[in-house]
Coordinates of C-alpha atoms in Angstrom, one line a residue:
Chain V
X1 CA 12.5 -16.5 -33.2
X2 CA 15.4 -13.6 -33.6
X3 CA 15.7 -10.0 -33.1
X4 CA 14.6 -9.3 -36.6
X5 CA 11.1 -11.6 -35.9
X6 CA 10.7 -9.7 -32.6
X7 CA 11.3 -6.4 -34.2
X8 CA 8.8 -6.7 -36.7
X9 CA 6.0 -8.4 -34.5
X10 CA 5.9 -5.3 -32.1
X11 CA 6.0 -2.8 -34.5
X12 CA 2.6 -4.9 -36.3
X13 CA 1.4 -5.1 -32.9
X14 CA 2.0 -1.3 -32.2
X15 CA 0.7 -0.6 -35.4
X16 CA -2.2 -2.1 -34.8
X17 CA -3.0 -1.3 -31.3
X18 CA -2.9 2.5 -33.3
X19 CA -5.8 1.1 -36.0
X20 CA -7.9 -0.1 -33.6
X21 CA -7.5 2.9 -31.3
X22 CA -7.8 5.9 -33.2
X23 CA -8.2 8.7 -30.1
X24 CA -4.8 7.2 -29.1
X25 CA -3.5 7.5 -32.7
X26 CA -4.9 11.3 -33.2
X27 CA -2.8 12.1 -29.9
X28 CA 0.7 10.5 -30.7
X29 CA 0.0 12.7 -33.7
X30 CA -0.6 15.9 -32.1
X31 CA 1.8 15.5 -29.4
X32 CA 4.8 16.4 -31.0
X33 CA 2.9 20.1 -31.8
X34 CA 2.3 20.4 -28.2
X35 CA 6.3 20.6 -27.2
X36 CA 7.1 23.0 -29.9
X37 CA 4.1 25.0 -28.8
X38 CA 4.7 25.2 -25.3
X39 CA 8.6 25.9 -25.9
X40 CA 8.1 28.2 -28.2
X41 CA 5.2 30.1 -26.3
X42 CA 7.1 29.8 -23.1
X43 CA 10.0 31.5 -24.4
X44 CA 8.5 34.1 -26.3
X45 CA 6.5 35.2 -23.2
X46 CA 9.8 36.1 -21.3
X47 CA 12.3 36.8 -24.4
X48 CA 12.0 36.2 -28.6
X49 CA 12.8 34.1 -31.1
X50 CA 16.2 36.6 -31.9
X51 CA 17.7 36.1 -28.2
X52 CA 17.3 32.1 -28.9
X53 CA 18.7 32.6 -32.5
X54 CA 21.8 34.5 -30.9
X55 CA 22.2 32.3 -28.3
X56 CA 22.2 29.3 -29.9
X57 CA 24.3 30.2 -32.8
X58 CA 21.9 29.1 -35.4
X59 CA 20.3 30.8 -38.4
X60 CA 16.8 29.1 -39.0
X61 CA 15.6 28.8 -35.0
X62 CA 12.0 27.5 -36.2
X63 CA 13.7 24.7 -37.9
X64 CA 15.9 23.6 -35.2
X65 CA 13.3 23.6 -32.6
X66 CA 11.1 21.4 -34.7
X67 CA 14.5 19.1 -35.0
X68 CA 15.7 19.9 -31.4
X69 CA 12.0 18.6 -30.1
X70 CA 12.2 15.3 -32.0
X71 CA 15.9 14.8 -30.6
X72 CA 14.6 15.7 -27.0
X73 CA 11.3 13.0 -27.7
X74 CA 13.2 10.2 -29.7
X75 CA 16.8 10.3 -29.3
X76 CA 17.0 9.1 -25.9
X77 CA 13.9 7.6 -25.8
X78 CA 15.3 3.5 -26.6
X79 CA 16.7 3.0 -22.9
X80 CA 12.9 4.0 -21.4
X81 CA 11.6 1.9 -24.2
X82 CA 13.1 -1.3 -23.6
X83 CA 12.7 -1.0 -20.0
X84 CA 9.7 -0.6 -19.7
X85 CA 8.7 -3.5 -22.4
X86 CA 10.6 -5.3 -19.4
X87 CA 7.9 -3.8 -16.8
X88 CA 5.3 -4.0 -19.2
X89 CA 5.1 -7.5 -19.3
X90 CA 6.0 -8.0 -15.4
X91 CA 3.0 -5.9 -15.1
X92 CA 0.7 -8.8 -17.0
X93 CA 2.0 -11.5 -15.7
X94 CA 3.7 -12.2 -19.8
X95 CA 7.0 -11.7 -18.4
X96 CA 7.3 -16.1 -17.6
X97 CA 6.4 -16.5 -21.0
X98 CA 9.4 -14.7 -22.8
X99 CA 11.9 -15.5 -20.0
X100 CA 11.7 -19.5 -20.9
X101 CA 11.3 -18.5 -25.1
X102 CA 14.2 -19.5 -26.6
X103 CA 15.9 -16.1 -27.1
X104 CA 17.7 -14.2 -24.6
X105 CA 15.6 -11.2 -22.7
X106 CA 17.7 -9.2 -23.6
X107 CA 17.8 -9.5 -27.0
X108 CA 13.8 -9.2 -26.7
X109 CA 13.4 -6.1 -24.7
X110 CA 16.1 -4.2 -27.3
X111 CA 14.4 -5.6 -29.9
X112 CA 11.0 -4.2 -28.8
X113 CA 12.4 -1.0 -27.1
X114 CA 14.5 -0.1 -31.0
X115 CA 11.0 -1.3 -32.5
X116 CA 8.9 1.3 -30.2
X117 CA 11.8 3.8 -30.5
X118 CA 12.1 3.9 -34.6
X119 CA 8.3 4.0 -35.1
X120 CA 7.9 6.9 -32.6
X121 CA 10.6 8.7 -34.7
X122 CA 9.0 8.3 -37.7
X123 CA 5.6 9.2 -36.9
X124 CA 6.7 12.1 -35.3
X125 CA 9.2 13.1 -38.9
X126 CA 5.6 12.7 -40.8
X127 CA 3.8 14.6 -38.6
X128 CA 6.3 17.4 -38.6
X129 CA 6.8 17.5 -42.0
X130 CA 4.2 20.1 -42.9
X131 CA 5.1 22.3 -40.0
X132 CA 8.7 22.3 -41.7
X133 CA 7.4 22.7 -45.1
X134 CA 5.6 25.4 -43.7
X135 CA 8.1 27.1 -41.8
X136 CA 11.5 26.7 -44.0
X137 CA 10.2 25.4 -47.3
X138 CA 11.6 22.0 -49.0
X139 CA 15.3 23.1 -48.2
X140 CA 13.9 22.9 -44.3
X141 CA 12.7 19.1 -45.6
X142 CA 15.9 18.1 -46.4
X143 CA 17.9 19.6 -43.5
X144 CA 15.2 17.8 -41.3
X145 CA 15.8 14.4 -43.0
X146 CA 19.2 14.8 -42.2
X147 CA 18.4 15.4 -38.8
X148 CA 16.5 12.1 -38.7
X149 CA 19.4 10.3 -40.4
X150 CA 21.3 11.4 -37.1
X151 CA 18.5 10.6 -34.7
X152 CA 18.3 6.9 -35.8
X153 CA 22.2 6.8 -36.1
X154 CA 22.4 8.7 -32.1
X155 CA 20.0 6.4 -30.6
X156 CA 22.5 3.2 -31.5
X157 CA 25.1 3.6 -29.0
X158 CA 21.9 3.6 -26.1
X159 CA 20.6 0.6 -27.3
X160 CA 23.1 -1.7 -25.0
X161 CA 22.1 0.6 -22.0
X162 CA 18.3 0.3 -23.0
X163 CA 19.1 -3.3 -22.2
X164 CA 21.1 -3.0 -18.8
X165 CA 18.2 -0.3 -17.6
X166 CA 15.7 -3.5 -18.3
X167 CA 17.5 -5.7 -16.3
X168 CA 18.3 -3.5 -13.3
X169 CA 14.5 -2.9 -12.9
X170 CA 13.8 -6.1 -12.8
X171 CA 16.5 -7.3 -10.7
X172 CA 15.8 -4.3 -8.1
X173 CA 11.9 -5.6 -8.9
X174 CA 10.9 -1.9 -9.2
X175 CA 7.5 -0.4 -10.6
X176 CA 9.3 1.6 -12.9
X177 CA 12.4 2.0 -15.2
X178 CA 14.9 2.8 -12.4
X179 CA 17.3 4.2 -15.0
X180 CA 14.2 6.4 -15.8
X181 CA 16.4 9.4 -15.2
X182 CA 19.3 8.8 -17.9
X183 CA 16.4 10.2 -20.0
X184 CA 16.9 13.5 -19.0
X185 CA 20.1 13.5 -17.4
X186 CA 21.3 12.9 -21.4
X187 CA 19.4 15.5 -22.6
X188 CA 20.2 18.3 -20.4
X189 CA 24.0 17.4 -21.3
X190 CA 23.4 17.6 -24.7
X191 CA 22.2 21.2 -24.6
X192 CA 18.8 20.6 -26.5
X193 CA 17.3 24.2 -26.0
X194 CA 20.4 26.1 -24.2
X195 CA 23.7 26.9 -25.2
X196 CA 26.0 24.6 -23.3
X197 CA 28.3 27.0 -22.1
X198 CA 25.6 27.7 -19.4
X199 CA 26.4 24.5 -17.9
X200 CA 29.2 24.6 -15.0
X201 CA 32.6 23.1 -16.9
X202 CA 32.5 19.9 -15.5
X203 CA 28.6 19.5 -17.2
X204 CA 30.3 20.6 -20.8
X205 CA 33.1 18.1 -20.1
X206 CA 30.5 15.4 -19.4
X207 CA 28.5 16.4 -22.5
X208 CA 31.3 15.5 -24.3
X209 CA 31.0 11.2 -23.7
X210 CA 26.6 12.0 -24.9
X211 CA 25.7 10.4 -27.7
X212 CA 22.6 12.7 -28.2
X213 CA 25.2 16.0 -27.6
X214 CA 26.5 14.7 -31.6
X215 CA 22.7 14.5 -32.7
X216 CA 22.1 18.1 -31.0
X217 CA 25.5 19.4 -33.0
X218 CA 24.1 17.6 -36.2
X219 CA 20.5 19.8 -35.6
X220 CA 22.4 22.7 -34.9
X221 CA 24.6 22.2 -38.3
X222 CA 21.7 21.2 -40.2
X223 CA 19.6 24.5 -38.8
X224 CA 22.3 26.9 -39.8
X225 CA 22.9 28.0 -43.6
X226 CA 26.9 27.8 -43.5
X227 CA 29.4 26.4 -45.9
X228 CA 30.9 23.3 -45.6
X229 CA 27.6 21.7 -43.8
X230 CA 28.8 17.9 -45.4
X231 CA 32.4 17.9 -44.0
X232 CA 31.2 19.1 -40.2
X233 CA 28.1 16.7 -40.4
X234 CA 30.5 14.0 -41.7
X235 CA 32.9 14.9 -38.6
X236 CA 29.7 14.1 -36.5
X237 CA 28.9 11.1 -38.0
X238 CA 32.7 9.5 -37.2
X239 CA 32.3 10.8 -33.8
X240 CA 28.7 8.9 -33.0
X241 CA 29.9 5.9 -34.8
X242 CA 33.0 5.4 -32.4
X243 CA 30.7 5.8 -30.0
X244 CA 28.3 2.9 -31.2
X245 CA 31.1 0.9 -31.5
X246 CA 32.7 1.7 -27.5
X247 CA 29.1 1.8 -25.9
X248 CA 28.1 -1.4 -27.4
X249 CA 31.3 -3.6 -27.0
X250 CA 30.8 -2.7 -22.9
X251 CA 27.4 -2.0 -23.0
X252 CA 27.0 -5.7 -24.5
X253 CA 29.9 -7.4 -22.0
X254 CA 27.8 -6.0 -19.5
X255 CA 24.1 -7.0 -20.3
X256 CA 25.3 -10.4 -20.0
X257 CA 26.3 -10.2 -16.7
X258 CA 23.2 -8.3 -15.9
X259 CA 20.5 -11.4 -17.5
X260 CA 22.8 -14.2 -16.1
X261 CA 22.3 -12.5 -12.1
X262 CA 18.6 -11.6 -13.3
X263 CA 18.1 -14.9 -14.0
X264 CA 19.5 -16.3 -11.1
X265 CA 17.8 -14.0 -8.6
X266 CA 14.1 -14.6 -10.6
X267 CA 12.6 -11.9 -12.3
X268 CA 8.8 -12.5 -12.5
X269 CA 7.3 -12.1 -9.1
Chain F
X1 CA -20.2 8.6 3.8
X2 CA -16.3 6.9 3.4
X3 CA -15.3 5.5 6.9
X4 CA -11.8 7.0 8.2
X5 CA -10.6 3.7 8.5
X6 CA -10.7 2.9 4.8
X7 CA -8.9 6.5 4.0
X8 CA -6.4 5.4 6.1
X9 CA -6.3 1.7 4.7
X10 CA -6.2 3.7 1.6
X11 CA -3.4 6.2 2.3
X12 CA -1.6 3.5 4.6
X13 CA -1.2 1.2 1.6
X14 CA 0.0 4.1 -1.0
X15 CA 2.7 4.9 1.8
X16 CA 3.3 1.2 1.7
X17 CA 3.8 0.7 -1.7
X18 CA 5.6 4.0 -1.9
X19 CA 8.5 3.0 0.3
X20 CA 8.3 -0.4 -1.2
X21 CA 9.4 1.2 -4.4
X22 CA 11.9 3.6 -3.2
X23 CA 14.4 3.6 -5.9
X24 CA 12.3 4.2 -8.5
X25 CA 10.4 7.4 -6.6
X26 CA 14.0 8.7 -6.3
X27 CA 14.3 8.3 -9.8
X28 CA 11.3 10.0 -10.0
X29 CA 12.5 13.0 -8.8
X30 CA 15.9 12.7 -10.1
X31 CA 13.6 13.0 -13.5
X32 CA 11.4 16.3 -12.4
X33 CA 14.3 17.6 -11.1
X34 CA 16.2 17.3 -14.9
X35 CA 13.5 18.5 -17.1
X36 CA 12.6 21.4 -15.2
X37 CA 16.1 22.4 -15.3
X38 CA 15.7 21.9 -19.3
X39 CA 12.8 24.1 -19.3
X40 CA 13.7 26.8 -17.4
X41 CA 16.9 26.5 -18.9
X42 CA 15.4 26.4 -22.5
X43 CA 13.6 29.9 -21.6
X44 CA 16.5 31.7 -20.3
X45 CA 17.6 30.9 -24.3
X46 CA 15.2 33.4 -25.2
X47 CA 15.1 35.5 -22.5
X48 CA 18.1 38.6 -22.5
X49 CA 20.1 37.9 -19.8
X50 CA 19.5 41.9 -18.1
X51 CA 15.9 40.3 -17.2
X52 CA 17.2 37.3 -15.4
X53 CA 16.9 38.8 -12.0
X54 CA 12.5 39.3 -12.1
X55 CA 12.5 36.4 -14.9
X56 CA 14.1 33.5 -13.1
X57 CA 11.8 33.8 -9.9
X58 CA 8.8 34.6 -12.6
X59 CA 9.8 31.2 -14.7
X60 CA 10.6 29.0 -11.6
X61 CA 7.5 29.5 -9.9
X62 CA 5.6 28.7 -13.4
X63 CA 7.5 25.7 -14.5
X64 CA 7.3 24.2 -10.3
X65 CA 3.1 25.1 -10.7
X66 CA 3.5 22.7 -14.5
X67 CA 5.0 20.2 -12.0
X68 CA 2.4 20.5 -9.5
X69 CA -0.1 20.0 -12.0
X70 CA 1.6 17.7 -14.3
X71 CA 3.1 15.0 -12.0
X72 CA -0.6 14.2 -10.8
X73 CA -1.5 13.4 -14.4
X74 CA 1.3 10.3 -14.3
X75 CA 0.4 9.3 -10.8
X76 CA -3.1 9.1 -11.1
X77 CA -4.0 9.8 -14.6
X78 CA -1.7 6.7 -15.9
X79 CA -1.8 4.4 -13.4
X80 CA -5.7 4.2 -14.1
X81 CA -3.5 1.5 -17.1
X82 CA -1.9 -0.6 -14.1
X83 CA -5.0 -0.1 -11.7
X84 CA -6.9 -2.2 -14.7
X85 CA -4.2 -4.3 -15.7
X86 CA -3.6 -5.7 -12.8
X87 CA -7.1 -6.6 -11.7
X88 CA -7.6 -3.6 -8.7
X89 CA -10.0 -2.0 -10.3
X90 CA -12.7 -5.2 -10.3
X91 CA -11.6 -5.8 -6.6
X92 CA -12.4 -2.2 -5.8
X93 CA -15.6 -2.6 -7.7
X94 CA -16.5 -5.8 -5.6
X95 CA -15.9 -3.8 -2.4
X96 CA -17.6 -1.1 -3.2
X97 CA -14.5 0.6 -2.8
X98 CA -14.4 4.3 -4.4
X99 CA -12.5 4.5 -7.3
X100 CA -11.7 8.1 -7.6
X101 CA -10.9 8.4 -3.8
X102 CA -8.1 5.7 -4.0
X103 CA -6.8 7.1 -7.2
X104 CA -7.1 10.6 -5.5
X105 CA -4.7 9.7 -2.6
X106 CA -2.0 9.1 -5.0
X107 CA -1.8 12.9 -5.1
X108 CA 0.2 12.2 -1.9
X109 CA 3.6 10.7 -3.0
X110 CA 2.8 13.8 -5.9
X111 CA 3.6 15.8 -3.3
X112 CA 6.6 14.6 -1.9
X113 CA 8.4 13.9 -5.0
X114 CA 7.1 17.7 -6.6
X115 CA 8.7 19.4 -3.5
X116 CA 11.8 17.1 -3.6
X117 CA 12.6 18.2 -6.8
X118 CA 11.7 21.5 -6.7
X119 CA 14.1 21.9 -4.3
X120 CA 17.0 20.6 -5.9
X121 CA 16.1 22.7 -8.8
X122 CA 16.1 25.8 -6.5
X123 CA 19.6 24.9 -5.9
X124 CA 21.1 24.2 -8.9
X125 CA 19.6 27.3 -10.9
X126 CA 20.7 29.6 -8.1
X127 CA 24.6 27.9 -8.1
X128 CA 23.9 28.0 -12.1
X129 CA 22.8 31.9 -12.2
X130 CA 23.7 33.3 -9.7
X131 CA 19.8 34.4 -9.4
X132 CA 17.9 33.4 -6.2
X133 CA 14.7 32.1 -7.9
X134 CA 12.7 31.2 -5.0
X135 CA 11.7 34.2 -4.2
X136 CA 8.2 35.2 -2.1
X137 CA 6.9 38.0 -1.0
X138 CA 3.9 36.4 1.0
X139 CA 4.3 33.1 2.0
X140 CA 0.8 32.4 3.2
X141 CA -0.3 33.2 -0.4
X142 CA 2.0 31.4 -2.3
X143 CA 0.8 28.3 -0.1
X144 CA -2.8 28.7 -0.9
X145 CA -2.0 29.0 -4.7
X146 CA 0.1 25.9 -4.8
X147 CA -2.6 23.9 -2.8
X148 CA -5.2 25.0 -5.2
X149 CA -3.0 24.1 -8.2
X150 CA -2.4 20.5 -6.5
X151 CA -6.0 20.1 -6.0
X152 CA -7.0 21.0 -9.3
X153 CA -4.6 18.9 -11.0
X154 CA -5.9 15.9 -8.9
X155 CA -9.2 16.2 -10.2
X156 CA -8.1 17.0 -13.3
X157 CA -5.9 13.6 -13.4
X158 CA -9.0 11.7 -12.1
X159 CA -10.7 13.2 -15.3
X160 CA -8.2 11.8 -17.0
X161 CA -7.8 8.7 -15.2
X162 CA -11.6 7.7 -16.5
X163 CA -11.4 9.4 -19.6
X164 CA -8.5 7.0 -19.7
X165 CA -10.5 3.7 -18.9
X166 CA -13.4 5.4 -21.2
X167 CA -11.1 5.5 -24.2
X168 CA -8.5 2.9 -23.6
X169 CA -5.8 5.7 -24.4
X170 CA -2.5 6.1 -21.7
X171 CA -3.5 8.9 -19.7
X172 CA -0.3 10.6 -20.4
X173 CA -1.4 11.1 -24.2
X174 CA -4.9 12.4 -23.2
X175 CA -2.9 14.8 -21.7
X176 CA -2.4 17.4 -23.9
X177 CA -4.7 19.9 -23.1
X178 CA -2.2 20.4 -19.5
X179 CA 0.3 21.7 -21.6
X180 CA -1.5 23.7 -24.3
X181 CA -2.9 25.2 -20.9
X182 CA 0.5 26.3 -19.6
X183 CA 0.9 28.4 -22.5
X184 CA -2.3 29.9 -23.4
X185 CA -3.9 29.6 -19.7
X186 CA -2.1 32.2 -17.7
X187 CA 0.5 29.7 -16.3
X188 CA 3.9 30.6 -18.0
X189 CA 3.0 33.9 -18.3
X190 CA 1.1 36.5 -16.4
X191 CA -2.4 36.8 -17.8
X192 CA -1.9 40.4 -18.6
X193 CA 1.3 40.1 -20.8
X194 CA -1.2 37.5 -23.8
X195 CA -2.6 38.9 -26.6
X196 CA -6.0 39.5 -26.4
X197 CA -7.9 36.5 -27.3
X198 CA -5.8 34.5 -25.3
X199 CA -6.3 36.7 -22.2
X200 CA -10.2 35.7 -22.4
X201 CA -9.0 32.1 -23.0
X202 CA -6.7 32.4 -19.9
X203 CA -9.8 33.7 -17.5
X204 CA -12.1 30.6 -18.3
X205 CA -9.4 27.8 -17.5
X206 CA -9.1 27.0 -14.0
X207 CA -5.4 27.4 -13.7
X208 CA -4.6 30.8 -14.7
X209 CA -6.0 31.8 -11.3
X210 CA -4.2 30.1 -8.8
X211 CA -1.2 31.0 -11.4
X212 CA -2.0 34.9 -10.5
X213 CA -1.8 34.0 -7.1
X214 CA 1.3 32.3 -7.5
X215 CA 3.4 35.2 -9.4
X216 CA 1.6 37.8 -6.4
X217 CA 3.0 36.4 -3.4
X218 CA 6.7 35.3 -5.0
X219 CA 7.5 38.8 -7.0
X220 CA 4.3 40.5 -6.5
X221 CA 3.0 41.1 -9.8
X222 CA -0.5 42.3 -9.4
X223 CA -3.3 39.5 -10.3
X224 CA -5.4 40.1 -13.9
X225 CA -8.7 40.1 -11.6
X226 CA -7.5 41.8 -8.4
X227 CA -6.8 39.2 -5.8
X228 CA -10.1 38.5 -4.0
X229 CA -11.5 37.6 -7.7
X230 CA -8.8 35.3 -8.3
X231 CA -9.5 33.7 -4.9
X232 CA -13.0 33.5 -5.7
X233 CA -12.3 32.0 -9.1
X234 CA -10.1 29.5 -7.7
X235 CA -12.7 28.3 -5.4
X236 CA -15.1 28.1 -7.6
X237 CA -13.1 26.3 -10.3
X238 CA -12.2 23.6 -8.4
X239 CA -16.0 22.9 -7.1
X240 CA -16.9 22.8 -10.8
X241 CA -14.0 20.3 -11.6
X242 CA -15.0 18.1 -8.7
X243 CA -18.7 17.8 -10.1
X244 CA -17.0 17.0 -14.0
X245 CA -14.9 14.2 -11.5
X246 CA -18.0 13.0 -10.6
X247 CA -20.0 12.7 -13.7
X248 CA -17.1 11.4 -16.2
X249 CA -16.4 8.4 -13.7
X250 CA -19.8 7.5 -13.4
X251 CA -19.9 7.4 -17.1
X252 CA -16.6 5.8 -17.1
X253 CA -17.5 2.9 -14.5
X254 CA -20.9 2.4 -16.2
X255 CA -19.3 1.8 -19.6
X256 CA -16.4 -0.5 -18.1
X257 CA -19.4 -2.8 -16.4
X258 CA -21.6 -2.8 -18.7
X259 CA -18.7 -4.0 -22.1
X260 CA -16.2 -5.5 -19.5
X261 CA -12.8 -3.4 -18.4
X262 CA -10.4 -3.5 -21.4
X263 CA -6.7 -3.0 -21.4
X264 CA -4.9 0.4 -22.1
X265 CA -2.7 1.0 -24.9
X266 CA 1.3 1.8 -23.9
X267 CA 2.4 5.3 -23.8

C-alpha cells in the first residue's frame, strides 16, 4: 500500500464519515461563513472596511478576506493534520496496526494529513464560491481560484514538518499535537489580516523564511486590480517553489531520524 | 448529593493528567496567546490608529472574554470525542459517576492556560503599541464578569459536550453559534454601538451581559441595562443554562444507553 492508496482511502473515508453524518457535514460547510463574519463584524465595530482597505494596500477588501480566511483555515492546516492522524489513532488503540503495515508512518500520517488538508480546502473554495460571486462577480471567481492554486502550492513546503510534528508527539507521548502552535505562530508571520509592518523588524525578517507569507502576498496580488498581476504572481510562485524544494530536502533528512528514534523508543502506549 | 472526596478524586486526576501532559498545555497557550494576537491585530486593520488608545483596552478585554468562553468549548466540549473513545464514559456510567461534573472540572486547566496567555498577550500588544490594554477601572467588577463568562461558557461546553455525544459531530464544529455570538451578542462590541435588531438580539443571549460588565470596570463605558440589570441578567442566565445542562445530558445519556455510545467524527 503507497502514499497514493493511503491518500485516497482517507479522503473516501472522510467523505463518507460526511454522508453518513450530515449535521457534521452542514457545519464544515457553514464554518468558513463564521470567520469572515466575525472578522468582518469585529472590525467594523471599532473601524471600516476603508481603514482595512488602506491599510492593507488592496483594492477589493471583501475578496481578500474571503481568500485571507481560507489561507488562515487551510494553508497551514497540513502540520496539525498529520499530527493529529498520529494521535488519532494512539487515541484508538489503531496506532500498532499501522506502525507494523508495511509503509513507513511517516509516509501514512502525510499522506492522511495532505488528504484531510486538500479536501478541507476544497470544500471550503465551494462553499465560498457564492459569497465571491456575490461580492466581486466572476472576475472575483477567478482571482479566488488563483488564490487556491497558491494555497495548495503554500501548503507543500509544510508537509515534511506535518510529518516531524507527528513524530515528536508521539515520541514526547503527548495528548496533543505538541507543534500545535506552528499553526499560528506561521500565520501571524505571514500577516493574514494586518499589515506586516506592525510587527517589530525582527517578526518581518522572520516572515520572510513563511511559506504561507508568499500565499498571503499571492491573496494580496490576486485582491488588488493592478497591472502586471501574472509577472508578480509568477515571482511568488518561484519563491514558494524554492521553498518546497529546501523545506522538504531537510524536512525529509529529518523525518527519518525522527521515525527511526520513535520507533526505537515505542510509540503506542 | 456528590461526596467531596469524589470532587477531589475528580479534580486531583485532571491536575494529574494536566501536568502529565505539560508540553502540550504549554503549547496550548503558546496557541491562545498567537491567535488572539491575530485578532486583535486583525481589528486594529480597521480601526484608525487616533482610536487606539480607548480601542486596544476595548478589544483586549473582548477578544480575552472570546477566550474565556471559547477555550471551554475544546476542553470540555471536544473531549466529550476522547471521553467516548477511550471507554471513560461507560466506566463513569458504571459508577454512577456524573458525567457533566467530571467534564465540568476541566474548566480548571481552562483557566490556567486562559490567564497564561492572556498575559503574554498583555505584553506583547503593549511592547507592539505602545498602548497599555489592560486597563480597569474596578477590579472587583471586572472579576465578577470574567467568572460569570467562565461559568457560562462551562455550561455552555457541557451543552455542547452532549449535543456532541447526541449528534456524533466534534464539538468544536457544533460550535458555531460561540462565535456568531461574539459578534452579534454584545461581546466585541458594546451593546449600544449595534444596529437595532441586533441590540434586541444582544439582550436575550447570555453573554452580552457579563460583556457590559466587562467593558464597565476596564474603561468604564456605561452598561446597555444599567449595572444592577446586567448583574441580574447574568445571574439569571447562567441558572437557566445550568437547567438546559441538565435536560440535554439527560437526553444525551438516555440516547447513548439506549442505541449504544458511538464514536465522534474528527474535527
Amino acid at each position: 500500500m503507497g502514499a497514493r492508496s493511503i491518500f485516497l482511502a482517507d479522503t473516501m473515508l472522510r467523505l463518507w464519515w460526511l454522508k453518513n453524518n450530515r449535521v457534521m457535514a452542514v457545519l464544515e460547510l457553514a464554518w468558513p461563513y463564521t470567520i469572515i463574519i466575525v472578522l468582518v463584524g469585529l472590525g467594523t465595530s471599532y473601524g471600516s472596511l476603508e481603514n482595512f482597505k488602506n491599510s492593507l494596500g488592496v483594492t477589493d477588501p471583501i475578496l481578500y478576506i474571503f481568500a485571507s480566511s481560507s489561507v488562515a483555515f487551510a494553508a497551514v492546516g497540513i502540520i496539525d493534520n498529520a499530527a493529529s492522524v498520529a494521535q488519532w489513532h494512539r487515541w484508538l488503540g489503531t496506532l500498532p496496526y499501522i506502525m507494523t503495515s508495511p509503509h513507513k508512518l511517516s509516509t501514512y500520517v502525510i499522506a492522511s494529513g495532505l488528504s484531510l488538508s486538500m479536501l478541507t480546502l476544497a470544500m471550503e473554495f465551494l462553499v465560498l464560491l457564492p459569497g465571491v460571486l456575490y461580492f466581486s462577480g466572476p472576475e472575483g471567481i477567478a482571482r479566488m481560484s488563483l488564490v487556491l492554486a497558491f494555497l495548495l502550492l503554500g501548503m507543500l513546503p509544510l508537509v515534511a514538518i506535518g510529518g516531524i510534528a507527528a513524530m515528536a508527539s508521539l515520541m514526547v507521548r503527548e495528548e496533543s499535537n505538541v507543534m500545535g502552535f506552528l499553526n499560528p505562530l506561521l500565520l501571524l508571520l505571514s500577516g493574514v489580516f494586518y499589515p506586516l509592518k506592525i510587527l517589530p523588524e525582527i517578526l518581518q525578517l522572520a516572515s520572510k523564511a513563511v511559506p504561507v507569507s508568499y500565499v498571503v502576498e499571492a491573496a494580496k496580488i490576486a485582491a488588488t486590480f493592478q497591472e502586471g498581476l501574472a509577472r508578480d504572481l509568477f515571482l511568488v510562485a518561484y519563491i514558494i517553489a524554492a521553498m518546497i524544494l529546501a523545506y522538504n530536502i531537510a524536512g525529509i533528512a529529518a523525518l527519518g531520524g525522527f521515525e527511526t528514534i520513535a520507533r526505537r523508543r515505542g510509540v503506542t502506549d | 448529593m456528590v461526596s467531596k472526596t469524589r470532587i477531589y478524586a475528580m479534580v486531583w486526576l485532571h491536575l494529574v493528567r494536566t501536568s502529565r501532559f505539560t508540553l502540550s498545555l504549554v503549547n496550548w497557550g503558546v496557541i491562545e496567546f498567537l491567535w488572539l494576537s491575530i485578532y486583535i491585530l486583525g481589528v486594529l486593520a480597521f480601526a484608525p490608529p487616533s482610536e487606539y488608545q480607548l480601542i486596544i483596552p476595548m478589544v483586549f478585554w473582548a477578544v480575552a472574554a472570546f477566550g474565556l468562553m471559547s477555550t471551554p468549548v475544546w476542553t470540555i466540549g471536544n473531549w466529550m470525542k476522547y471521553y467516548v473513545n477511550t471507554g471513560v464514559f461507560e466506566e463513569h456510567e458504571l459508577y454512577n459517576v456524573s458525567h457533566s461534573l467530571f467534564l465540568a472540572l476541566r474548566a480548571l486547566p481552562s483557566i490556567v492556560l486562559t490567564l497564561a496567555s492572556l498575559t503574554v498577550a498583555w505584553i506583547f500588544l503593549r511592547e507592539l503599541t505602545g498602548i497599555n490594554p489592560m486597563r480597569v477601572e474596578d477590579p472587583l467588577l471586572l472579576v465578577f464578569g470574567l467568572f460569570f463568562i467562565l461559568v457560562l461558557a462551562t455550561l455552555y461546553s457541557l451543552i455542547i459536550a452532549f449535543l456532541s455525544l447526541y449528534t456524533e459531530a466534534p464539538g468544536p464544529l457544533l460550535d458555531f453559534m460561540n462565535l456568531l455570538l461574539f459578534i452579534i451578542g454584545g461581546i466585541a462590541a458594546p451593546v449600544e454601538r449595534l444596529p437595532d435588531p441586533l441590540k434586541t438580539i444582544a439582550v436575550l443571549t447570555p453573554y452580552s451581559h457579563p460583556a457590559e460588565i466587562i467593558r464597565y470596570a476596564s474603561v468604564g463605558y456605561r452598561p446597555y441595562l444599567g449595572l444592577a440589570q446586567e448583574i441580574i441578567a447574568t445571574i439569571g442566565y447562567t441558572l437557566l443554562l445550568a437547567s438546559l445542562v441538565i435536560m440535554v445530558s439527560r437526553k444525551a445519556v438516555k440516547k447513548a444507553k439506549k442505541e449504544g455510545v458511538k464514536g465522534i467524527g474528527r474535527t
